[in-house]
C-alpha positions as YAML, in Angstrom:
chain: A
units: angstrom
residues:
- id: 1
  name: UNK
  ca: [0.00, 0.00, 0.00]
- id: 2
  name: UNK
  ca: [2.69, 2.75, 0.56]
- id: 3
  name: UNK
  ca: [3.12, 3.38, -3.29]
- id: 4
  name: UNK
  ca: [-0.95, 4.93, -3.17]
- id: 5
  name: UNK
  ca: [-0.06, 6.16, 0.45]
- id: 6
  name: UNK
  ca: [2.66, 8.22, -0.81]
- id: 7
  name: UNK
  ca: [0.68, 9.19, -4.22]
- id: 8
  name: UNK
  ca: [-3.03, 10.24, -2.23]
- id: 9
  name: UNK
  ca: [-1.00, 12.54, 0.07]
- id: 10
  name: UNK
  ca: [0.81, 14.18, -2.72]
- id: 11
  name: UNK
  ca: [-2.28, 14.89, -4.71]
- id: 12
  name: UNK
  ca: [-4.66, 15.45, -2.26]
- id: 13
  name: UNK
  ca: [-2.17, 17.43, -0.01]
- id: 14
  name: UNK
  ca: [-2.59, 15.67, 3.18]
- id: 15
  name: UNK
  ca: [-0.58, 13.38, 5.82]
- id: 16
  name: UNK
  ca: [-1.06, 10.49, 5.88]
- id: 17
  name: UNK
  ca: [-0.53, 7.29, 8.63]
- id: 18
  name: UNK
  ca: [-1.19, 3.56, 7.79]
- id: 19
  name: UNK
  ca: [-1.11, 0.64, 10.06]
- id: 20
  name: UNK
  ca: [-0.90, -2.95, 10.10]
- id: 21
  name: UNK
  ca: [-3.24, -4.95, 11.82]
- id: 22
  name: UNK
  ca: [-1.99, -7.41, 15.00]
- id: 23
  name: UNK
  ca: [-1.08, -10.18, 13.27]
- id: 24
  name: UNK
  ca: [-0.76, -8.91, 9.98]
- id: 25
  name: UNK
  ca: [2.68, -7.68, 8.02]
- id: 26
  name: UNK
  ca: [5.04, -7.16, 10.24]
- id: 27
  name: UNK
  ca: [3.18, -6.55, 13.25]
- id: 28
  name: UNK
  ca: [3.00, -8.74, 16.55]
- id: 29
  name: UNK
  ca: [0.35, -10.21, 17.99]
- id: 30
  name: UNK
  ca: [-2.81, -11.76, 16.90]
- id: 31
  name: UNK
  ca: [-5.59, -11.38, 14.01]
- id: 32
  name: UNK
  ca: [-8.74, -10.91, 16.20]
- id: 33
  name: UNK
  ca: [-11.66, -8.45, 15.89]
- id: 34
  name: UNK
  ca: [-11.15, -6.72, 19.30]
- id: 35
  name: UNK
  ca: [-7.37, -6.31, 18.39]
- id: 36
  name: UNK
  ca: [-7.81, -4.27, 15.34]
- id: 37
  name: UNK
  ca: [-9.99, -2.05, 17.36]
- id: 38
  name: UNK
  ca: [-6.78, -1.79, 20.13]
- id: 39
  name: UNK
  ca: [-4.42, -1.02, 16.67]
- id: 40
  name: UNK
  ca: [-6.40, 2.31, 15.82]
- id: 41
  name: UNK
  ca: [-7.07, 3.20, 19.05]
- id: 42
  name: UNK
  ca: [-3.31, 3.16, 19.33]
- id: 43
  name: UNK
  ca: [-2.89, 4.56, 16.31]
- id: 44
  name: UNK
  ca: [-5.12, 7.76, 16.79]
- id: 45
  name: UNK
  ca: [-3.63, 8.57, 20.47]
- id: 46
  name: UNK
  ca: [-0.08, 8.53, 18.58]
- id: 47
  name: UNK
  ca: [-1.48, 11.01, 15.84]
- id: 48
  name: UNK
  ca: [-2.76, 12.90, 19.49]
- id: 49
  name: UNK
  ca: [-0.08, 12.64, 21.59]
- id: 50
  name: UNK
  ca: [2.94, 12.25, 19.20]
- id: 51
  name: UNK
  ca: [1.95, 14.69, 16.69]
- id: 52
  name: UNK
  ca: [-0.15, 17.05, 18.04]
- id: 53
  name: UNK
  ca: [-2.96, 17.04, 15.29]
- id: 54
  name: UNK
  ca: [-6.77, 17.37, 16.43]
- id: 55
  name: UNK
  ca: [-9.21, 15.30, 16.08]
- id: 56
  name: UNK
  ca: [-11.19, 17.59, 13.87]
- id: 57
  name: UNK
  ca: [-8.25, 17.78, 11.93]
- id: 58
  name: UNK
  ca: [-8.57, 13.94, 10.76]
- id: 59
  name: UNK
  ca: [-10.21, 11.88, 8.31]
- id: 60
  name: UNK
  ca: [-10.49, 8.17, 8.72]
- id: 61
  name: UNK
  ca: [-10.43, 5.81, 5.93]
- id: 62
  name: UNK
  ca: [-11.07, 2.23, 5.65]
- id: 63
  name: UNK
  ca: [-11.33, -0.43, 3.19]
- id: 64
  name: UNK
  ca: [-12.78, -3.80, 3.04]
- id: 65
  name: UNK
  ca: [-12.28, -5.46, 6.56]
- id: 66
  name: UNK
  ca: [-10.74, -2.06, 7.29]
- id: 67
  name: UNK
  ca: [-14.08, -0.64, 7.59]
- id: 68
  name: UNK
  ca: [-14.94, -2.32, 11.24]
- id: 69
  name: UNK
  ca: [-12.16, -0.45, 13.49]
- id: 70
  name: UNK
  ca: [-12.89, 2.79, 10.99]
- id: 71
  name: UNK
  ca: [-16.46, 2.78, 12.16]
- id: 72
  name: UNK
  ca: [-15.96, 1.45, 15.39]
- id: 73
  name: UNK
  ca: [-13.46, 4.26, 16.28]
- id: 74
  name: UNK
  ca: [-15.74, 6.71, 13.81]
- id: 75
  name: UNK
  ca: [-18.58, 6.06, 16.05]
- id: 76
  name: UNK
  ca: [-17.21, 6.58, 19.44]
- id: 77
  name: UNK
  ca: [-16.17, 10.25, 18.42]
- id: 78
  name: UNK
  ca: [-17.52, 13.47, 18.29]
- id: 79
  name: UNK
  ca: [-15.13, 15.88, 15.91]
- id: 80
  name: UNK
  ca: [-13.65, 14.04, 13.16]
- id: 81
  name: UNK
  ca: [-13.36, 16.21, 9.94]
- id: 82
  name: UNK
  ca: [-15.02, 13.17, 8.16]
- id: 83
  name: UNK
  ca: [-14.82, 9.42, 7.27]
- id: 84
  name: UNK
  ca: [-14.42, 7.50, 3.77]
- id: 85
  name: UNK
  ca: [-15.33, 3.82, 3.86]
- id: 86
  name: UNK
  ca: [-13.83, 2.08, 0.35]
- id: 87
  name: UNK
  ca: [-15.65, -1.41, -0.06]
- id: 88
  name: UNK
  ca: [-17.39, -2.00, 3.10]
- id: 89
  name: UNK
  ca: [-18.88, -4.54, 4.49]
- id: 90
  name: UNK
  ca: [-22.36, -4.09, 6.71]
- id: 91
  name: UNK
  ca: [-21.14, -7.42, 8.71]
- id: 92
  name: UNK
  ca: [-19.17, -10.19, 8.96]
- id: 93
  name: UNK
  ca: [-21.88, -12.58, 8.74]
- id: 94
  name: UNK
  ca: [-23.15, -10.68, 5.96]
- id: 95
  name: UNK
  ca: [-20.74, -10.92, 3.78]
- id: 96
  name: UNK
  ca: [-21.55, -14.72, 3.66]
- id: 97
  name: UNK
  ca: [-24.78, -15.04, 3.94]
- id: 98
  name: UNK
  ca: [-28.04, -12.07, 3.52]
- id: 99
  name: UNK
  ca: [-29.16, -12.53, 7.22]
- id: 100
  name: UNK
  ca: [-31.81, -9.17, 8.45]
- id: 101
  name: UNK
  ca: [-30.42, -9.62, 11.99]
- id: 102
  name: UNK
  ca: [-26.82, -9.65, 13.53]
- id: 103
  name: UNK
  ca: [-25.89, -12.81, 15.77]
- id: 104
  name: UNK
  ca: [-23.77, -12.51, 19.16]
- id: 105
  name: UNK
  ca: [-21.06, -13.95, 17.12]
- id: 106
  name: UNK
  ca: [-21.02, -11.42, 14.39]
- id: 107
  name: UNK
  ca: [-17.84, -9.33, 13.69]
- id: 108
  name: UNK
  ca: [-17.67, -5.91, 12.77]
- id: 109
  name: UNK
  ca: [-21.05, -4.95, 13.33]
- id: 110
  name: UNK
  ca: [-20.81, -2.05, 10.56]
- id: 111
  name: UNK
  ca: [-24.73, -1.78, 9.91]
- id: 112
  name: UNK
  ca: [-25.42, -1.14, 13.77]
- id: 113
  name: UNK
  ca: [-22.94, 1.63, 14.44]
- id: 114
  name: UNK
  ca: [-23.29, 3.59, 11.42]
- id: 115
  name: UNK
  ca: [-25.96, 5.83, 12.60]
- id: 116
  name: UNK
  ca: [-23.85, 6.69, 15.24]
- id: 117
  name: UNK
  ca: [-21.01, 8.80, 12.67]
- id: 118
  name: UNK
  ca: [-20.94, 12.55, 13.54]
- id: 119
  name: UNK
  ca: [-19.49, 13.76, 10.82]
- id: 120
  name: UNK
  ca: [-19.83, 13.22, 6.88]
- id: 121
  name: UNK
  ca: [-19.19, 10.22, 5.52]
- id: 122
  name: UNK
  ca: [-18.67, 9.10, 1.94]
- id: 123
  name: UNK
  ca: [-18.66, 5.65, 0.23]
- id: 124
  name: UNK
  ca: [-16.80, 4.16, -2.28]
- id: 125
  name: UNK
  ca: [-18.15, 0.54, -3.98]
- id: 126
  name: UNK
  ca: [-17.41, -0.95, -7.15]
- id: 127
  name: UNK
  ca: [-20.76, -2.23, -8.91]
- id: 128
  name: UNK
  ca: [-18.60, -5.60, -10.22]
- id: 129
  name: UNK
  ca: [-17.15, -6.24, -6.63]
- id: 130
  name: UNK
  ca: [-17.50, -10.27, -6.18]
- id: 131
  name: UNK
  ca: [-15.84, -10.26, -2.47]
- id: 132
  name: UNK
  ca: [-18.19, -7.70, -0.76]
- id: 133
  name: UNK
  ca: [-21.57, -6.70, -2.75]
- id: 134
  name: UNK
  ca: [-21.88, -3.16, -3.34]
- id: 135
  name: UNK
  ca: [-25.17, -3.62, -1.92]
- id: 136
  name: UNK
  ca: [-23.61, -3.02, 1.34]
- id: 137
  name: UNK
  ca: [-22.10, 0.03, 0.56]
- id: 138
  name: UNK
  ca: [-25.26, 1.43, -0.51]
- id: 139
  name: UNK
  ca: [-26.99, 0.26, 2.66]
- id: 140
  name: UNK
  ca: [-23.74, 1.59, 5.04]
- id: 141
  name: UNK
  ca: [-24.56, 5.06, 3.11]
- id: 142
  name: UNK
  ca: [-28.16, 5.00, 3.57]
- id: 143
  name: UNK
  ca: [-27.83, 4.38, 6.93]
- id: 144
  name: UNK
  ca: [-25.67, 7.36, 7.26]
- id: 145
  name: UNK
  ca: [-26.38, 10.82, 9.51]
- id: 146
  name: UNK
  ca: [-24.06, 12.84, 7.60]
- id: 147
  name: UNK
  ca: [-24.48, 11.47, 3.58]
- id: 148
  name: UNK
  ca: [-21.47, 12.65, 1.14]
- id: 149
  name: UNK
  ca: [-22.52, 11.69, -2.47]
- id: 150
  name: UNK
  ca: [-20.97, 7.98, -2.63]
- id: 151
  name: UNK
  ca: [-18.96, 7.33, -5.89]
- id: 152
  name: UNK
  ca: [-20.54, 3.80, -7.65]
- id: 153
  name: UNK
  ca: [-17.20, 2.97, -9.41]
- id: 154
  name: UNK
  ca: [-19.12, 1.11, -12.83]
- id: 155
  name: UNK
  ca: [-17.35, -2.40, -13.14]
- id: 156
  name: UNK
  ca: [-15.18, -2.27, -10.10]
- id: 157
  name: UNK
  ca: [-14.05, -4.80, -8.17]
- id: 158
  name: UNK
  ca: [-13.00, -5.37, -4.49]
- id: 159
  name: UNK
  ca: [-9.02, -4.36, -4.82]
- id: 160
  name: UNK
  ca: [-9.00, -2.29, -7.92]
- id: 161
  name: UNK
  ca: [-10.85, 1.01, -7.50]
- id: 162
  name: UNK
  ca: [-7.57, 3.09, -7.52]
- id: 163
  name: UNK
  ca: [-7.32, 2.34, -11.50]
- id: 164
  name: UNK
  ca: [-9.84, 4.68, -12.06]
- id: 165
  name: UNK
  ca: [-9.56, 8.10, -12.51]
- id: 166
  name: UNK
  ca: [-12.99, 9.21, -10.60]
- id: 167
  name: UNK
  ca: [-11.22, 7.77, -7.60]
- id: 168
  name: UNK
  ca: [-9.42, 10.01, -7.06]
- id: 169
  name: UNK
  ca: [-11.15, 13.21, -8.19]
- id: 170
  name: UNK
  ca: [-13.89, 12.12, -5.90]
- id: 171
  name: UNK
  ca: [-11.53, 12.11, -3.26]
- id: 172
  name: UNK
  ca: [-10.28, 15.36, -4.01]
- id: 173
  name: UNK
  ca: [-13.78, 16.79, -3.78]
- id: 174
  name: UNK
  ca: [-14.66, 15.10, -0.82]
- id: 175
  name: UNK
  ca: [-11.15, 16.68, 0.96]
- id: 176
  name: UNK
  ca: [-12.07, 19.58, -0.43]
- id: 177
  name: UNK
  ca: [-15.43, 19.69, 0.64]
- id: 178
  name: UNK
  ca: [-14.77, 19.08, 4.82]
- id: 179
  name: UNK
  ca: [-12.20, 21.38, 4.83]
- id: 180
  name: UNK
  ca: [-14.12, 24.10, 3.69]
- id: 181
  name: UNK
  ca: [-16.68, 23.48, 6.45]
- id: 182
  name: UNK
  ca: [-16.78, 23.91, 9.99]
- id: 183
  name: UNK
  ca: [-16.90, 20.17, 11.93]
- id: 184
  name: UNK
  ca: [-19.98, 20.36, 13.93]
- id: 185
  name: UNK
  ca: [-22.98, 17.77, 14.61]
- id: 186
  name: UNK
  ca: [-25.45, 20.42, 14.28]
- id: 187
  name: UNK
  ca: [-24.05, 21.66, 11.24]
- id: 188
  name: UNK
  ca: [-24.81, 19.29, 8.37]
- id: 189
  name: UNK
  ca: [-23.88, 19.55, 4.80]
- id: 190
  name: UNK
  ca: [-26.10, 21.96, 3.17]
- id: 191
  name: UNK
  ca: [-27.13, 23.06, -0.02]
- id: 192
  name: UNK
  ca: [-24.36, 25.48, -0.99]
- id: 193
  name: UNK
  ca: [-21.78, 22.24, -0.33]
- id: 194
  name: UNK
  ca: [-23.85, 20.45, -2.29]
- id: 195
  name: UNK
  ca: [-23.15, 22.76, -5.03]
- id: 196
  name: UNK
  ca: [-19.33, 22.24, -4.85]
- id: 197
  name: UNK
  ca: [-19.66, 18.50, -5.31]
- id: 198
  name: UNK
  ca: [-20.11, 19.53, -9.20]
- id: 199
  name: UNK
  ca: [-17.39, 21.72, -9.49]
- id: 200
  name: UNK
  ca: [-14.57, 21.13, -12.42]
- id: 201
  name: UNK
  ca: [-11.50, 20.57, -11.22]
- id: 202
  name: UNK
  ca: [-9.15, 22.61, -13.48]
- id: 203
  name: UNK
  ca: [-6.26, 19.82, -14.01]
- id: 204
  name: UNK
  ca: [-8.14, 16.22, -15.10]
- id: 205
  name: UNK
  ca: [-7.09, 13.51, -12.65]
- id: 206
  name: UNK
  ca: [-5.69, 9.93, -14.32]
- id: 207
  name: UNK
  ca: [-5.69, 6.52, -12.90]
- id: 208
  name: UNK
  ca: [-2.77, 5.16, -12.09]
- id: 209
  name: UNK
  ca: [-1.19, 1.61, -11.58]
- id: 210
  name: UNK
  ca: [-3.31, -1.12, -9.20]
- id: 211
  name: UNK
  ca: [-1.27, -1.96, -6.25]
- id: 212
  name: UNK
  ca: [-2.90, -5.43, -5.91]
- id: 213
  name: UNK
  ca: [-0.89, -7.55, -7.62]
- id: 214
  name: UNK
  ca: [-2.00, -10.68, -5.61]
- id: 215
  name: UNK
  ca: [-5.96, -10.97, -6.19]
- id: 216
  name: UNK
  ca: [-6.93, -11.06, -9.64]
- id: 217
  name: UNK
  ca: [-9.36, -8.92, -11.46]
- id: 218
  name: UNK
  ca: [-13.49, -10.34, -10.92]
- id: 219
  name: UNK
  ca: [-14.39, -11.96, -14.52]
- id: 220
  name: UNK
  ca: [-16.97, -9.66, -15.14]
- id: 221
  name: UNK
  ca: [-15.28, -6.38, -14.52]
- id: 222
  name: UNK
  ca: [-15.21, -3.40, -16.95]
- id: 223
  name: UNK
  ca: [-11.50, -2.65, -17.78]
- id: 224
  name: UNK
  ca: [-10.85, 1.02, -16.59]
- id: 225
  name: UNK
  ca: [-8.23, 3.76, -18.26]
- id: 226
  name: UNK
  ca: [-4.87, 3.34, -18.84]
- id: 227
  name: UNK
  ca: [-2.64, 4.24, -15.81]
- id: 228
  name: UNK
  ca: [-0.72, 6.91, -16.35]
- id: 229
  name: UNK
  ca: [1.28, 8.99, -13.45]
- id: 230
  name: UNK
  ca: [0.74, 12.18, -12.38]
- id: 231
  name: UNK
  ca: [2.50, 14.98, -12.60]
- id: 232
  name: UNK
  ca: [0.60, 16.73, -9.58]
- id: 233
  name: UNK
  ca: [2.83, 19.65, -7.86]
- id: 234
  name: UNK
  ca: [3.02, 19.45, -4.32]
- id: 235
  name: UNK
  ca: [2.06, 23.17, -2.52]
- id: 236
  name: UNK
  ca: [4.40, 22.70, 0.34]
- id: 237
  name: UNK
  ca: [3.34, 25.96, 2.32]
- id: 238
  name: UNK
  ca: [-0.56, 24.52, 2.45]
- id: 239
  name: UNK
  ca: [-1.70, 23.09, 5.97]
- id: 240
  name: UNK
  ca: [-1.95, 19.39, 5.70]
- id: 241
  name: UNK
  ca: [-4.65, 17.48, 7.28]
- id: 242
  name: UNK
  ca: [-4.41, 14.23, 9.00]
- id: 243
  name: UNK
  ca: [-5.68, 10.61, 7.50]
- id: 244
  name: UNK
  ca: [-5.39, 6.94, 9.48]
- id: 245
  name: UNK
  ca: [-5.97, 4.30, 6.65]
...
């Protein structure tokens, strides 16, 4: 991942911090649900303590199974400048099987803490995605207090959104977007924001090169641009903003 970590913060001028799950990489410790709820705990009192940056100062993205700690930490605070969730999953249990209730043996009980996000939240689902049905993106949006309009990539799958170019302009608006607003629970985005979601972008963003070289691509997806890379300048003197992935 740290070839699009390094690209996203370039062209969408912010900082950036990943993490590994316990278990995972090169990190100790073991693969359970409640530990990956410990790891971004940890990581966001590092980005507190450490660095100094505010909570309404960061965004919180996750994708796939990264989506349970996002909107378990999401949901237990007040002033985050907003969350993106990139091919969620309502449940664990859901993913396998279309159950209406969640079991005491559920993980990552998305669908039940969703409406608990103060602060806007956009999703991102590919229509072709074979892992986690984009279904429950729609229904993780739906259920949100704070809606951003989602991006539908057409003929995406589960690990290869970043080849298309309306990934990242839609991320660009989004950033764009919360900055320009004041965090608040009673202050909701209104019509005038929803005005700026249209807004041309002067320089034409291009997909670049998939990342995931170890899943391949669902049978039925819709081949996306060309990758290309960008030639994005960096404005060193802006104030960066703060993102756990």
């Amino acid at each position: 991942m740290f070839e699009l970590f390094v690209e996203l913060s370039s062209r969408l001028r912010v900082n950036l911090m990943g993490y590994d799950y316990s278990g995972y990489g090169r990190s100790t410790g073991k693969p359970t649900e409640y530990n990956t709820y410990a790891d971004i705990e940890a990581v966001y009192e590092c980005l507190q303590e450490k660095y100094g940056i505010a909570e309404e100062d960061i965004i919180l993205y996750g994708q796939s199974v990264g989506s349970g700690p996002t909107v378990d930490l999401a949901s237990r605070l007040t002033n985050l400048r907003g969350v993106i969730l990139h091919s969620p999953l309502l449940s664990g249990v859901r993913v396998l099987f279309p159950v209406k209730h969640t079991y005491w043996f559920d993980i990552y009980k998305n669908i039940d803490k969703m409406g608990l996000i103060n602060c806007p939240v956009l999703v991102i689902h590919g229509t072709s995605d074979e892992v986690v049905d984009y279904s429950h993106g729609k229904k993780l949006w739906e259920l949100s207090k704070e809606k951003y309009e989602p991006l539908w990539v057409k003929g995406g799958g589960h690990c290869n959104l970043e080849l298309y170019p309306e990934f990242i302009r839609h991320l660009k608006k989004f950033v764009s977007t919360v900055n320009k607003r004041k965090t608040s629970k009673s202050n909701p985005i209104g019509d005038n924001d929803e005005d700026k979601l249209h807004e041309p972008f002067e320089h034409p963003e291009m997909s670049r090169k998939s990342l995931d070289s170890n899943i391949g691509n669902p049978k039925k997806m819709e081949q996306p641009e060309k990758s290309r890379m960008s030639t994005d300048q960096v404005d060193r003197n802006k104030k960066k903003k703060g993102w756990i992935w």
